PDB file of C-alpha atoms in Angstrom:
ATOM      1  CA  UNK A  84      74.438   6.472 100.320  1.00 53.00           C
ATOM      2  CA  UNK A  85      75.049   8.515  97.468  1.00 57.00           C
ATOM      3  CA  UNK A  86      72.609  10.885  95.636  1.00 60.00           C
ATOM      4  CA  UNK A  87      72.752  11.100  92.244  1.00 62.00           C
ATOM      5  CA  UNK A  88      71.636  14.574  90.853  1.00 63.00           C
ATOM      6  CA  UNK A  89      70.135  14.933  87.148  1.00 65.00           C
ATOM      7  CA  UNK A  90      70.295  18.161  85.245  1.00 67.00           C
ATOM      8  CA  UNK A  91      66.877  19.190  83.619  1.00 73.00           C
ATOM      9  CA  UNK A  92      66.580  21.088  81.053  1.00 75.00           C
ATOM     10  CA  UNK A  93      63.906  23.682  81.694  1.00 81.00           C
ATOM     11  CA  UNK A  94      62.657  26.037  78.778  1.00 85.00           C
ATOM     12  CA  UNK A  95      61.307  28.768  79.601  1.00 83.00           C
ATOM     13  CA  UNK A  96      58.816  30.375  77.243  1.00 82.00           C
ATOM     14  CA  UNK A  97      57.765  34.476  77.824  1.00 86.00           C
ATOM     15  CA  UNK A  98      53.997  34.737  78.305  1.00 87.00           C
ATOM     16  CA  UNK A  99      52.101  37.057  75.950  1.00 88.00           C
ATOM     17  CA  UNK A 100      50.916  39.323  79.033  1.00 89.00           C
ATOM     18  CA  UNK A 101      47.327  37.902  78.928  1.00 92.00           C
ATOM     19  CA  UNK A 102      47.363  34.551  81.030  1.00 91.00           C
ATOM     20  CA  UNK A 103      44.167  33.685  79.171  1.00 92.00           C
ATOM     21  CA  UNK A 104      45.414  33.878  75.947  1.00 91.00           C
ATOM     22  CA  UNK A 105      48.292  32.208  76.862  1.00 90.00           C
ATOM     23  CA  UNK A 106      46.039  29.429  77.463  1.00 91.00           C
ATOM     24  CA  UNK A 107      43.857  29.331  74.119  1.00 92.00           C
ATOM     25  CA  UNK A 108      40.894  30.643  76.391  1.00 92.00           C
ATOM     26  CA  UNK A 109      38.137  31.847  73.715  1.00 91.00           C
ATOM     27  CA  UNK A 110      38.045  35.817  73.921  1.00 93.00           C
ATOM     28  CA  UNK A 111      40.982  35.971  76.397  1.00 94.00           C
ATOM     29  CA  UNK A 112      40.973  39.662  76.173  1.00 95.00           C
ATOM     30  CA  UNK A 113      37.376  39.777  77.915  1.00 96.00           C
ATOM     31  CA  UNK A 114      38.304  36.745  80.327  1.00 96.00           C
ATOM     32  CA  UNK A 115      41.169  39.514  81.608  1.00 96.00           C
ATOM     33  CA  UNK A 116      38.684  42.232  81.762  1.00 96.00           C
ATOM     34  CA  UNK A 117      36.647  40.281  83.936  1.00 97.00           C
ATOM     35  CA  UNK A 118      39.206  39.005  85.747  1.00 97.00           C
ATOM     36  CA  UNK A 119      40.674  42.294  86.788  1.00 97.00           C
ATOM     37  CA  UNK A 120      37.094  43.370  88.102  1.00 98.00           C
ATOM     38  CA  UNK A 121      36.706  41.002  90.132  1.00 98.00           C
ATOM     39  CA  UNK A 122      39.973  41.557  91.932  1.00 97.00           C
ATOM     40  CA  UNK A 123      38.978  44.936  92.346  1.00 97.00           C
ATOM     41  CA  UNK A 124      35.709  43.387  93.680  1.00 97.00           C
ATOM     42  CA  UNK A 125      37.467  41.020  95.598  1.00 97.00           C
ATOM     43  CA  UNK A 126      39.360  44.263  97.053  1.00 97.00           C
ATOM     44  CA  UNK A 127      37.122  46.177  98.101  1.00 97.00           C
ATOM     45  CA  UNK A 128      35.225  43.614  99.986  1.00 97.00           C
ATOM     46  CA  UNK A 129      38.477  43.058 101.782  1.00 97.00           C
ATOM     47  CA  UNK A 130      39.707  46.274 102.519  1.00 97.00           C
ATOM     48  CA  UNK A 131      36.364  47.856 103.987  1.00 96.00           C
ATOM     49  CA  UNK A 132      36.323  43.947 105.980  1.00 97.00           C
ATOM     50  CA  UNK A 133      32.483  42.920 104.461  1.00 97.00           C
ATOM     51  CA  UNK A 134      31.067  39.542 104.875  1.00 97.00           C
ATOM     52  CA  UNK A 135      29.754  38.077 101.327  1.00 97.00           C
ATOM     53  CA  UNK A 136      26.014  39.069 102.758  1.00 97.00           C
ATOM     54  CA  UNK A 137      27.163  42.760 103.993  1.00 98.00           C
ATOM     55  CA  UNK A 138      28.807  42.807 100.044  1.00 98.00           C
ATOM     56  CA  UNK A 139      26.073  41.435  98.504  1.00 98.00           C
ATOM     57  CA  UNK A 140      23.371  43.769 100.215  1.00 97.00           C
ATOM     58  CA  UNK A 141      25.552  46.741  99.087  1.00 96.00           C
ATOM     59  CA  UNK A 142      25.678  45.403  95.406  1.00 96.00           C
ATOM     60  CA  UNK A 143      21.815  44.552  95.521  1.00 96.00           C
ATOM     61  CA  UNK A 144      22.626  41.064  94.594  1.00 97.00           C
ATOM     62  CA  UNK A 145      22.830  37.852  96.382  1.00 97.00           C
ATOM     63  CA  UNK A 146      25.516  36.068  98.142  1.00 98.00           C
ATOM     64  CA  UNK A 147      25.999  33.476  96.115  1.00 98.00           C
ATOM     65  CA  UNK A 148      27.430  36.143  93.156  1.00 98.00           C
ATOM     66  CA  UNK A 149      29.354  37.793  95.198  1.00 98.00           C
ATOM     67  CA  UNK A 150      31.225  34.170  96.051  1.00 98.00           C
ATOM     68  CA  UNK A 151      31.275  33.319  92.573  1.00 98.00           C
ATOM     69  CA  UNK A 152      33.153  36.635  91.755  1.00 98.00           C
ATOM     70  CA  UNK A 153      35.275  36.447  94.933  1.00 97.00           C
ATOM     71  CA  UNK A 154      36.307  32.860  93.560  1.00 97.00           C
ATOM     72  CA  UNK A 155      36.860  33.876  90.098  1.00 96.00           C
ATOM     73  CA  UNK A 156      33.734  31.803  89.121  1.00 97.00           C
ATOM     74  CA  UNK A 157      32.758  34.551  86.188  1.00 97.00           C
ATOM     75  CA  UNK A 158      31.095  32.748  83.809  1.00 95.00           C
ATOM     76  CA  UNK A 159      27.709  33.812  84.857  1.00 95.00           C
ATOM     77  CA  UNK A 160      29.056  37.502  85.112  1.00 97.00           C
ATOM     78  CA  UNK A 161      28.937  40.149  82.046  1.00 97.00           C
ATOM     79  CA  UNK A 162      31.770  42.873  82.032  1.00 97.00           C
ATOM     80  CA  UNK A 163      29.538  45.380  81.931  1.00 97.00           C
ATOM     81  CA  UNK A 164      27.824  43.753  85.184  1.00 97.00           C
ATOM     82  CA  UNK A 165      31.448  43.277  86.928  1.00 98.00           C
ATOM     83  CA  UNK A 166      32.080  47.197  86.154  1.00 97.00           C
ATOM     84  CA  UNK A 167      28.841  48.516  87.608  1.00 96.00           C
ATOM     85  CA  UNK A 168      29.419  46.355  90.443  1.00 96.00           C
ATOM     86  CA  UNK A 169      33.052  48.017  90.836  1.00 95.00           C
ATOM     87  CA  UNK A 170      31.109  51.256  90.495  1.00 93.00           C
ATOM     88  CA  UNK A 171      28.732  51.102  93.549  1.00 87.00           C
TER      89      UNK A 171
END
């Protein structure tokens, strides 16, 4: 049995840098902002091994937030409110 290969032609196209803008996300330059937060969120939580609760309790919130920011969910989430939560 023979297998036929195709060629593809792939195009590559070089992103702007901002993945959100990239995307035609409104305000893409806040999405980022926010983004980047809550990786350092997301972090921090990791690295000092916290369960959602334990993070949570520190950042005098509730669980549910802090799994919405751990799961990029940031809608609900001002940047100022991501960067005082970096903060604590």
């Amino acid at each position: 049995m023979k297998t036929k290969t195709r060629k593809k032609n792939n195009t590559v196209t070089e992103g702007s840098g901002n993945v959100f803008a990239d995307m035609g996300v409104a305000e893409p330059e806040q999405a980022l902002a926010k983004a980047k937060l809550a990786a350092k969120i997301a972090a921090a939580i990791d690295e000092e091994k916290l369960t959602q609760t334990e993070a949570a309790e520190r950042l005098c919130t509730d669980q549910a937030k802090v799994s919405a920011i751990v799961r990029g969910r940031l809608d609900q989430f001002s940047t100022e409110r991501l960067l005082q939560y970096v903060q604590m």
